[in-house]
CSV table of C-alpha atoms in Angstrom, one decimal:
chain,number,residue,atom,x,y,z
A,268,MET,CA,0.0,0.0,0.0
A,269,GLU,CA,2.8,2.4,0.9
A,270,ASN,CA,4.5,1.7,-2.4
A,271,THR,CA,1.2,2.4,-4.3
A,272,LYS,CA,0.8,5.8,-2.5
A,273,ARG,CA,4.4,6.7,-3.3
A,274,ARG,CA,4.0,5.8,-7.0
A,275,LEU,CA,0.7,7.9,-7.2
A,276,VAL,CA,2.4,10.9,-5.6
A,277,ASP,CA,5.5,10.6,-7.9
A,278,LYS,CA,3.3,10.3,-11.0
A,279,SER,CA,1.2,13.3,-9.8
A,280,VAL,CA,4.4,15.4,-9.5
A,281,GLU,CA,5.4,14.4,-13.0
A,282,ALA,CA,2.0,15.3,-14.4
A,283,PHE,CA,2.0,18.7,-12.7
A,284,ILE,CA,5.5,19.5,-14.1
A,285,MET,CA,4.3,18.4,-17.6
A,286,GLY,CA,1.3,20.8,-17.3
A,287,ILE,CA,3.4,23.7,-16.2
A,288,GLU,CA,6.1,23.1,-18.9
A,289,ILE,CA,3.5,22.8,-21.7
A,290,TYR,CA,1.7,26.0,-20.6
A,291,ASN,CA,4.8,28.1,-20.3
A,292,LYS,CA,6.1,27.3,-23.8
A,293,PRO,CA,5.0,30.1,-26.1
A,294,THR,CA,5.3,28.1,-29.3
A,295,ILE,CA,2.7,25.5,-28.2
A,296,LYS,CA,-0.8,26.3,-29.4
A,297,TYR,CA,-2.4,23.4,-27.6
A,298,ARG,CA,-1.3,24.7,-24.2
A,299,ILE,CA,-4.7,25.3,-22.7
A,300,GLU,CA,-6.0,21.8,-23.5
A,301,GLY,CA,-2.6,20.3,-22.6
A,302,PHE,CA,-2.5,22.1,-19.2
A,303,SER,CA,-6.1,21.2,-18.3
A,304,PHE,CA,-5.4,17.5,-19.1
A,305,PHE,CA,-2.2,17.2,-17.1
A,306,ILE,CA,-3.3,19.4,-14.1
A,307,CYS,CA,-6.4,17.3,-13.8
A,308,ASN,CA,-4.3,14.1,-14.0
A,309,ALA,CA,-2.0,15.5,-11.3
A,310,TRP,CA,-4.8,16.3,-8.9
A,311,GLU,CA,-6.5,12.9,-9.5
A,312,LEU,CA,-3.3,11.0,-8.6
A,313,MET,CA,-2.5,13.2,-5.6
A,314,LEU,CA,-6.0,13.0,-4.1
A,315,LYS,CA,-6.2,9.2,-4.6
A,316,ALA,CA,-3.0,8.9,-2.6
A,317,GLU,CA,-4.7,11.0,0.1
A,318,LEU,CA,-7.6,8.6,0.1
A,319,LEU,CA,-5.2,5.7,0.7
A,320,ASN,CA,-3.7,7.8,3.5
A,321,SER,CA,-7.1,7.7,5.1
A,322,ASP,CA,-7.5,4.0,4.5
A,323,GLU,CA,-10.3,4.6,1.9
A,324,SER,CA,-10.7,2.6,-1.3
A,325,ILE,CA,-10.0,4.3,-4.6
A,326,TYR,CA,-12.1,1.7,-6.5
A,327,PHE,CA,-15.8,1.6,-7.3
A,328,LYS,CA,-17.6,-0.8,-5.0
A,329,ASP,CA,-19.4,-2.5,-7.8
A,330,ARG,CA,-16.4,-2.4,-10.2
A,331,PRO,CA,-13.3,-3.3,-8.1
A,332,ASP,CA,-11.2,-3.2,-11.3
A,333,ARG,CA,-12.0,0.5,-12.0
A,334,THR,CA,-10.7,3.4,-10.0
A,335,LEU,CA,-12.8,6.5,-9.1
A,336,SER,CA,-12.9,9.5,-11.4
A,337,LEU,CA,-11.4,12.8,-10.5
A,338,SER,CA,-14.9,14.2,-9.8
A,339,ASP,CA,-15.7,11.4,-7.4
A,340,VAL,CA,-12.4,11.8,-5.6
A,341,ILE,CA,-12.9,15.6,-5.2
A,342,LYS,CA,-16.3,15.0,-3.6
A,343,LYS,CA,-14.8,12.7,-1.1
A,344,ILE,CA,-11.9,14.9,-0.2
A,345,TYR,CA,-13.7,18.3,-0.4
A,346,SER,CA,-17.2,17.3,0.8
A,347,ASP,CA,-18.4,20.9,1.1
A,348,LYS,CA,-19.5,21.7,-2.4
A,349,ASN,CA,-18.8,25.4,-1.8
A,350,THR,CA,-15.1,24.8,-1.1
A,351,ARG,CA,-13.3,27.2,-3.4
A,352,ILE,CA,-10.6,24.6,-4.3
A,353,ARG,CA,-13.4,22.2,-5.4
A,354,LEU,CA,-15.2,24.9,-7.4
A,355,ASN,CA,-12.0,25.8,-9.2
A,356,LEU,CA,-11.3,22.2,-10.1
A,357,GLU,CA,-14.8,21.6,-11.3
A,358,LYS,CA,-14.5,24.5,-13.7
A,359,ILE,CA,-11.2,23.2,-15.1
A,360,ILE,CA,-12.7,19.6,-15.4
A,361,GLU,CA,-15.5,21.2,-17.4
A,362,LEU,CA,-13.0,22.8,-19.7
A,363,ARG,CA,-11.1,19.5,-20.1
A,364,ASN,CA,-14.3,17.7,-21.0
A,365,THR,CA,-15.6,20.3,-23.4
A,366,SER,CA,-16.1,19.3,-27.0
A,367,THR,CA,-14.8,22.7,-28.2
A,368,HIS,CA,-11.2,22.3,-27.2
A,369,PHE,CA,-9.9,23.4,-30.6
A,370,ILE,CA,-11.1,27.0,-30.1
A,371,THR,CA,-10.5,27.7,-26.4
A,372,GLU,CA,-7.1,29.4,-27.1
A,373,ASP,CA,-9.1,32.5,-28.0
A,374,TYR,CA,-10.2,32.7,-24.4
A,375,GLU,CA,-6.9,32.0,-22.7
A,376,VAL,CA,-7.0,35.3,-20.9
A,377,LYS,CA,-10.3,34.2,-19.2
A,378,TYR,CA,-9.0,30.8,-18.1
A,379,ALA,CA,-5.6,31.9,-17.0
A,380,PRO,CA,-6.8,33.2,-13.5
A,381,LEU,CA,-8.4,29.8,-12.8
A,382,PHE,CA,-5.2,28.0,-13.9
A,383,GLN,CA,-3.0,30.2,-11.7
A,384,ALA,CA,-5.2,29.5,-8.7
A,385,CYS,CA,-5.3,25.8,-9.5
A,386,THR,CA,-1.5,25.7,-9.7
A,387,ILE,CA,-1.0,27.4,-6.3
A,388,ASN,CA,-3.8,25.2,-4.8
A,389,PHE,CA,-2.0,22.1,-6.0
A,390,VAL,CA,1.4,23.2,-4.5
A,391,ASN,CA,-0.3,23.9,-1.2
A,392,GLU,CA,-2.3,20.7,-1.0
A,393,ILE,CA,0.4,18.3,-2.0
A,394,GLN,CA,2.5,19.8,0.7
A,395,ARG,CA,-0.3,19.5,3.2
A,396,PHE,CA,-1.3,15.9,2.3
A,397,HIS,CA,2.0,14.4,1.4
A,398,GLY,CA,4.8,16.7,2.6
A,399,VAL,CA,6.0,17.3,-0.9
A,400,ASP,CA,7.7,20.6,-1.6
A,401,MET,CA,7.2,21.4,-5.3
A,402,THR,CA,9.8,24.1,-5.3
A,403,LYS,CA,12.4,21.3,-5.1
A,404,TYR,CA,11.2,20.3,-8.6
A,405,ILE,CA,10.3,23.6,-10.1
A,406,PRO,CA,11.8,27.0,-9.1
A,407,GLN,CA,9.2,29.3,-7.4
A,408,ASN,CA,9.2,31.8,-10.3
A,409,PHE,CA,8.2,29.1,-12.8
A,410,LEU,CA,5.0,28.5,-10.8
A,411,THR,CA,3.6,31.7,-12.2
A,412,ILE,CA,2.0,30.9,-15.5
A,413,SER,CA,2.6,33.1,-18.5
A,414,ALA,CA,-0.7,34.0,-20.3
A,415,ARG,CA,-1.2,35.7,-23.6
A,416,TYR,CA,-3.2,38.9,-23.4
A,417,GLU,CA,-4.9,39.1,-26.7
A,418,PRO,CA,-8.5,38.1,-26.1
A,419,LEU,CA,-11.1,38.5,-28.7
A,420,SER,CA,-14.1,40.6,-27.9
A,421,ASN,CA,-17.5,39.1,-27.9
A,422,GLU,CA,-18.2,40.8,-31.2
A,423,GLU,CA,-15.1,39.3,-32.8
A,424,ILE,CA,-16.0,35.8,-31.5
A,425,LYS,CA,-19.4,36.1,-33.1
A,426,PHE,CA,-17.8,37.0,-36.5
A,427,LYS,CA,-15.2,34.2,-36.2
A,428,TYR,CA,-17.4,31.3,-35.2
A,429,PRO,CA,-20.8,29.9,-35.9
A,430,ALA,CA,-23.6,31.3,-33.7
A,431,GLU,CA,-23.9,28.1,-31.5
A,432,ILE,CA,-20.2,27.9,-30.7
A,433,ALA,CA,-19.8,31.6,-30.2
A,434,GLU,CA,-22.7,31.7,-27.8
A,435,ARG,CA,-21.3,28.7,-25.8
A,436,LEU,CA,-17.9,30.4,-25.5
A,437,ILE,CA,-19.4,33.7,-24.4
A,438,LYS,CA,-21.5,31.9,-21.8
A,439,GLN,CA,-18.6,29.9,-20.4
A,440,THR,CA,-16.3,32.9,-20.0
A,441,ASN,CA,-19.1,35.1,-18.7
A,442,GLU,CA,-19.7,32.5,-16.0
A,443,ILE,CA,-16.0,32.6,-15.1
A,444,ASP,CA,-16.2,36.4,-14.8
A,445,VAL,CA,-19.3,36.3,-12.6
A,446,LEU,CA,-18.1,33.5,-10.3
A,447,SER,CA,-14.7,35.1,-9.9
A,448,LYS,CA,-16.4,38.3,-8.8
A,449,GLU,CA,-18.9,36.6,-6.4
A,450,TYR,CA,-16.5,34.1,-4.8
A,451,ASP,CA,-13.8,36.7,-4.5
A,452,SER,CA,-11.2,34.0,-3.5
A,453,ASP,CA,-7.7,33.4,-4.7
A,454,LYS,CA,-8.4,29.7,-4.3
A,455,PHE,CA,-10.9,30.0,-7.1
A,456,SER,CA,-9.1,32.5,-9.4
A,457,ILE,CA,-6.1,34.8,-9.3
A,458,ASN,CA,-6.4,37.7,-11.6
A,459,ILE,CA,-3.4,38.4,-13.9
A,460,LYS,CA,-3.8,41.7,-15.6
A,461,GLN,CA,-2.6,45.3,-15.8
A,462,GLN,CA,-5.0,48.3,-15.8
A,463,LEU,CA,-4.3,51.8,-16.8
A,464,PHE,CA,-6.2,54.8,-15.2
A,465,ILE,CA,-5.9,58.5,-16.1
A,466,THR,CA,-5.2,60.7,-13.1
A,467,LYS,CA,-4.6,64.4,-12.9
A,468,LYS,CA,-2.5,64.0,-9.7
A,469,LYS,CA,1.0,63.6,-10.9
A,470,SER,CA,2.3,62.1,-7.6
A,471,ASP,CA,-0.1,59.1,-8.0
A,472,ALA,CA,1.1,58.3,-11.6
A,473,ASP,CA,3.5,55.6,-12.6
A,474,PHE,CA,4.2,57.4,-15.8
A,475,THR,CA,2.9,60.5,-17.6
A,476,VAL,CA,1.2,61.2,-20.9
A,477,LYS,CA,0.5,64.4,-22.8
A,478,VAL,CA,-2.7,65.8,-24.3
A,479,ASP,CA,-2.1,68.4,-27.0
A,480,LYS,CA,-4.9,71.0,-27.0
A,481,THR,CA,-3.7,72.5,-30.3
A,482,SER,CA,-4.3,69.3,-32.3
A,483,ASP,CA,-6.5,69.5,-35.4
A,484,ASN,CA,-7.9,66.1,-34.6
A,485,LYS,CA,-11.0,66.8,-32.5
A,486,VAL,CA,-12.6,64.0,-30.4
A,487,ALA,CA,-15.8,63.8,-28.5
A,488,PHE,CA,-17.5,61.3,-26.1
A,489,ILE,CA,-20.3,59.3,-27.7
A,490,LYS,CA,-22.8,56.9,-26.2
A,491,GLU,CA,-21.5,53.3,-26.5
A,492,LEU,CA,-23.7,50.5,-27.8
A,493,LYS,CA,-23.9,47.8,-25.1
A,494,ASP,CA,-23.5,44.2,-26.0
A,495,PRO,CA,-26.0,42.1,-23.9
A,496,SER,CA,-23.2,39.4,-23.6
A,497,ASP,CA,-21.3,42.0,-21.6
A,498,THR,CA,-24.2,43.7,-19.7
A,499,HIS,CA,-26.2,40.5,-19.0
A,500,LYS,CA,-23.6,38.0,-17.9
A,501,TYR,CA,-25.6,36.0,-15.3
A,502,SER,CA,-27.1,32.7,-16.3
A,503,TYR,CA,-30.2,31.5,-14.4
A,504,ASN,CA,-28.1,29.3,-12.1
A,505,ASN,CA,-25.5,32.0,-11.6
A,506,VAL,CA,-28.2,34.4,-10.3
A,507,ILE,CA,-28.9,31.9,-7.6
A,508,THR,CA,-25.2,31.5,-6.8
A,509,ALA,CA,-24.6,35.2,-6.7
A,510,VAL,CA,-27.5,36.0,-4.4
A,511,ASN,CA,-26.6,33.2,-2.0
A,512,GLU,CA,-23.0,34.4,-1.9
A,513,ARG,CA,-24.1,38.0,-1.1
A,514,LEU,CA,-26.5,36.8,1.5
A,515,LYS,CA,-23.7,35.0,3.3
A,516,LYS,CA,-21.3,37.9,3.1
A,517,GLN,CA,-24.0,40.3,4.4
A,518,HIS,CA,-25.2,37.8,7.1
A,519,LEU,CA,-28.7,38.0,5.7
A,520,LYS,CA,-31.2,35.1,5.8
A,521,ILE,CA,-34.6,34.8,4.2
A,522,ASN,CA,-37.4,33.2,6.2
A,523,TYR,CA,-37.6,30.2,4.0
A,524,VAL,CA,-36.0,26.9,5.1
A,525,PRO,CA,-34.6,25.8,1.7
A,526,GLY,CA,-33.0,29.2,1.2
A,527,PHE,CA,-32.8,31.2,-2.0
A,528,ASN,CA,-33.3,28.6,-4.7
A,529,GLN,CA,-35.0,28.0,-8.1
A,530,TYR,CA,-38.4,28.2,-6.6
A,531,VAL,CA,-37.8,31.7,-5.0
A,532,LEU,CA,-36.1,33.0,-8.2
A,533,ASN,CA,-39.0,31.8,-10.3
A,534,LEU,CA,-41.4,33.7,-8.0
A,535,ILE,CA,-39.4,36.9,-8.4
A,536,ILE,CA,-39.2,36.5,-12.2
A,537,ASP,CA,-42.9,35.9,-12.5
A,538,PHE,CA,-44.1,38.5,-10.0
A,539,TYR,CA,-42.0,41.4,-11.4
A,540,ASP,CA,-42.3,40.2,-15.0
A,541,ILE,CA,-38.5,40.2,-15.2
A,542,LYS,CA,-38.3,38.6,-18.7
A,543,GLN,CA,-40.1,41.6,-20.1
A,544,THR,CA,-37.7,44.1,-18.4
A,545,PRO,CA,-34.7,44.8,-20.7
A,546,LYS,CA,-32.5,46.2,-18.0
A,547,TYR,CA,-32.8,43.0,-16.0
A,548,SER,CA,-33.0,40.3,-18.6
A,549,TYR,CA,-32.1,39.6,-22.2
A,550,GLU,CA,-33.4,36.8,-24.5
A,551,HIS,CA,-30.8,35.1,-26.6
A,552,ILE,CA,-32.4,33.5,-29.8
A,553,ILE,CA,-30.2,31.1,-31.8
A,554,GLY,CA,-32.3,29.2,-34.4
A,555,LYS,CA,-35.0,27.5,-32.3
A,556,GLN,CA,-33.2,27.9,-29.0
A,557,HIS,CA,-34.3,30.6,-26.6
A,558,ASN,CA,-32.6,31.3,-23.3
A,559,PHE,CA,-32.3,34.3,-20.9
A,560,THR,CA,-29.4,35.9,-19.2
A,561,TYR,CA,-29.6,38.5,-16.4
A,562,SER,CA,-27.8,41.7,-15.5
A,563,GLN,CA,-25.9,42.9,-12.4
A,564,GLN,CA,-28.8,45.3,-11.9
A,565,PHE,CA,-31.1,42.3,-11.4
A,566,ILE,CA,-28.9,40.9,-8.7
A,567,ASP,CA,-28.8,44.3,-7.0
A,568,PHE,CA,-32.6,44.5,-7.3
A,569,ILE,CA,-33.1,41.1,-5.6
A,570,MET,CA,-30.8,42.0,-2.8
A,571,ASN,CA,-32.5,45.3,-2.1
A,572,GLU,CA,-35.9,43.6,-2.1
A,573,ILE,CA,-34.7,41.0,0.4
A,574,LYS,CA,-33.1,43.7,2.6
A,575,ASN,CA,-36.3,45.6,2.8
A,576,ASN,CA,-38.2,42.6,4.2
A,577,PRO,CA,-36.1,39.5,4.8
A,578,ASN,CA,-38.7,37.8,7.1
A,579,ASN,CA,-41.7,38.0,4.8
A,580,PHE,CA,-40.0,38.3,1.4
A,581,VAL,CA,-40.8,34.8,0.2
A,582,GLU,CA,-44.2,34.6,1.9
A,583,SER,CA,-45.4,37.9,0.2
A,584,LEU,CA,-44.3,36.5,-3.2
A,585,LYS,CA,-46.2,33.3,-2.6
A,586,LYS,CA,-49.3,35.2,-1.5
A,587,SER,CA,-49.2,37.4,-4.6
A,588,LYS,CA,-49.0,34.4,-6.8
């Protein structure tokens, strides 16, 4: 048994190193898919070794010749489904399993924060479970993944790919944006980006720029057309996740035992006629498929309504129905 655990951990280390090396080689175009495959393999082997540490079987009860999948092992080790490490891994497993691998490179900038968090999580967990120091295998500075920062806009994605594929990509990446914001945890995602802001206070600036008032090239601010894929990022399930996360952070509870769930959200959508309110919802129509996404304003609206009357919020909706 001890030999089996050692072999699992050794193979896990090898898979992790392979994932990092593939991702950090700029000439490899298959790096997102390659990384997601090897990092999942590394986690699966490492967590199975931890199950053996706890004298638990890594085989299916009805199939003793078949080992548990990564998803099964994650549920055993991280039994709380809201554990940020688990949520991060489940998103990367979803990417690994997707049938659109050949186009995910366009959204590398979206997945990179999840990959970086997953990398740090692995280093910490293999140390915690098995006493393995990954910096003995890889220098610390190589544990920072190098992402390309040339993402396509939603509009460019729609031009480049068929409608069904474009919609799927936009939905996936919007979900990552939404969950990263709501979970607000470096165990789920670690943002890797630079932002520039214009300030008139020179002492606050890292560098200076010049505006020439005598230029013949006149400019003016215009109203920008908003893409609903940017303004209405929340899927139906993400609305539920976002509201529950905010309720927890603000220590609010509704007087309804199951909590804020699909039933409560449906009551709100029906009572306030949300699907007919453009600032709160948008209907996406692709061929015969119809689905709605929701805005940040809708989340704020729900939270305000709950704050106004948390004890009778659900009851009043039920009565009105």
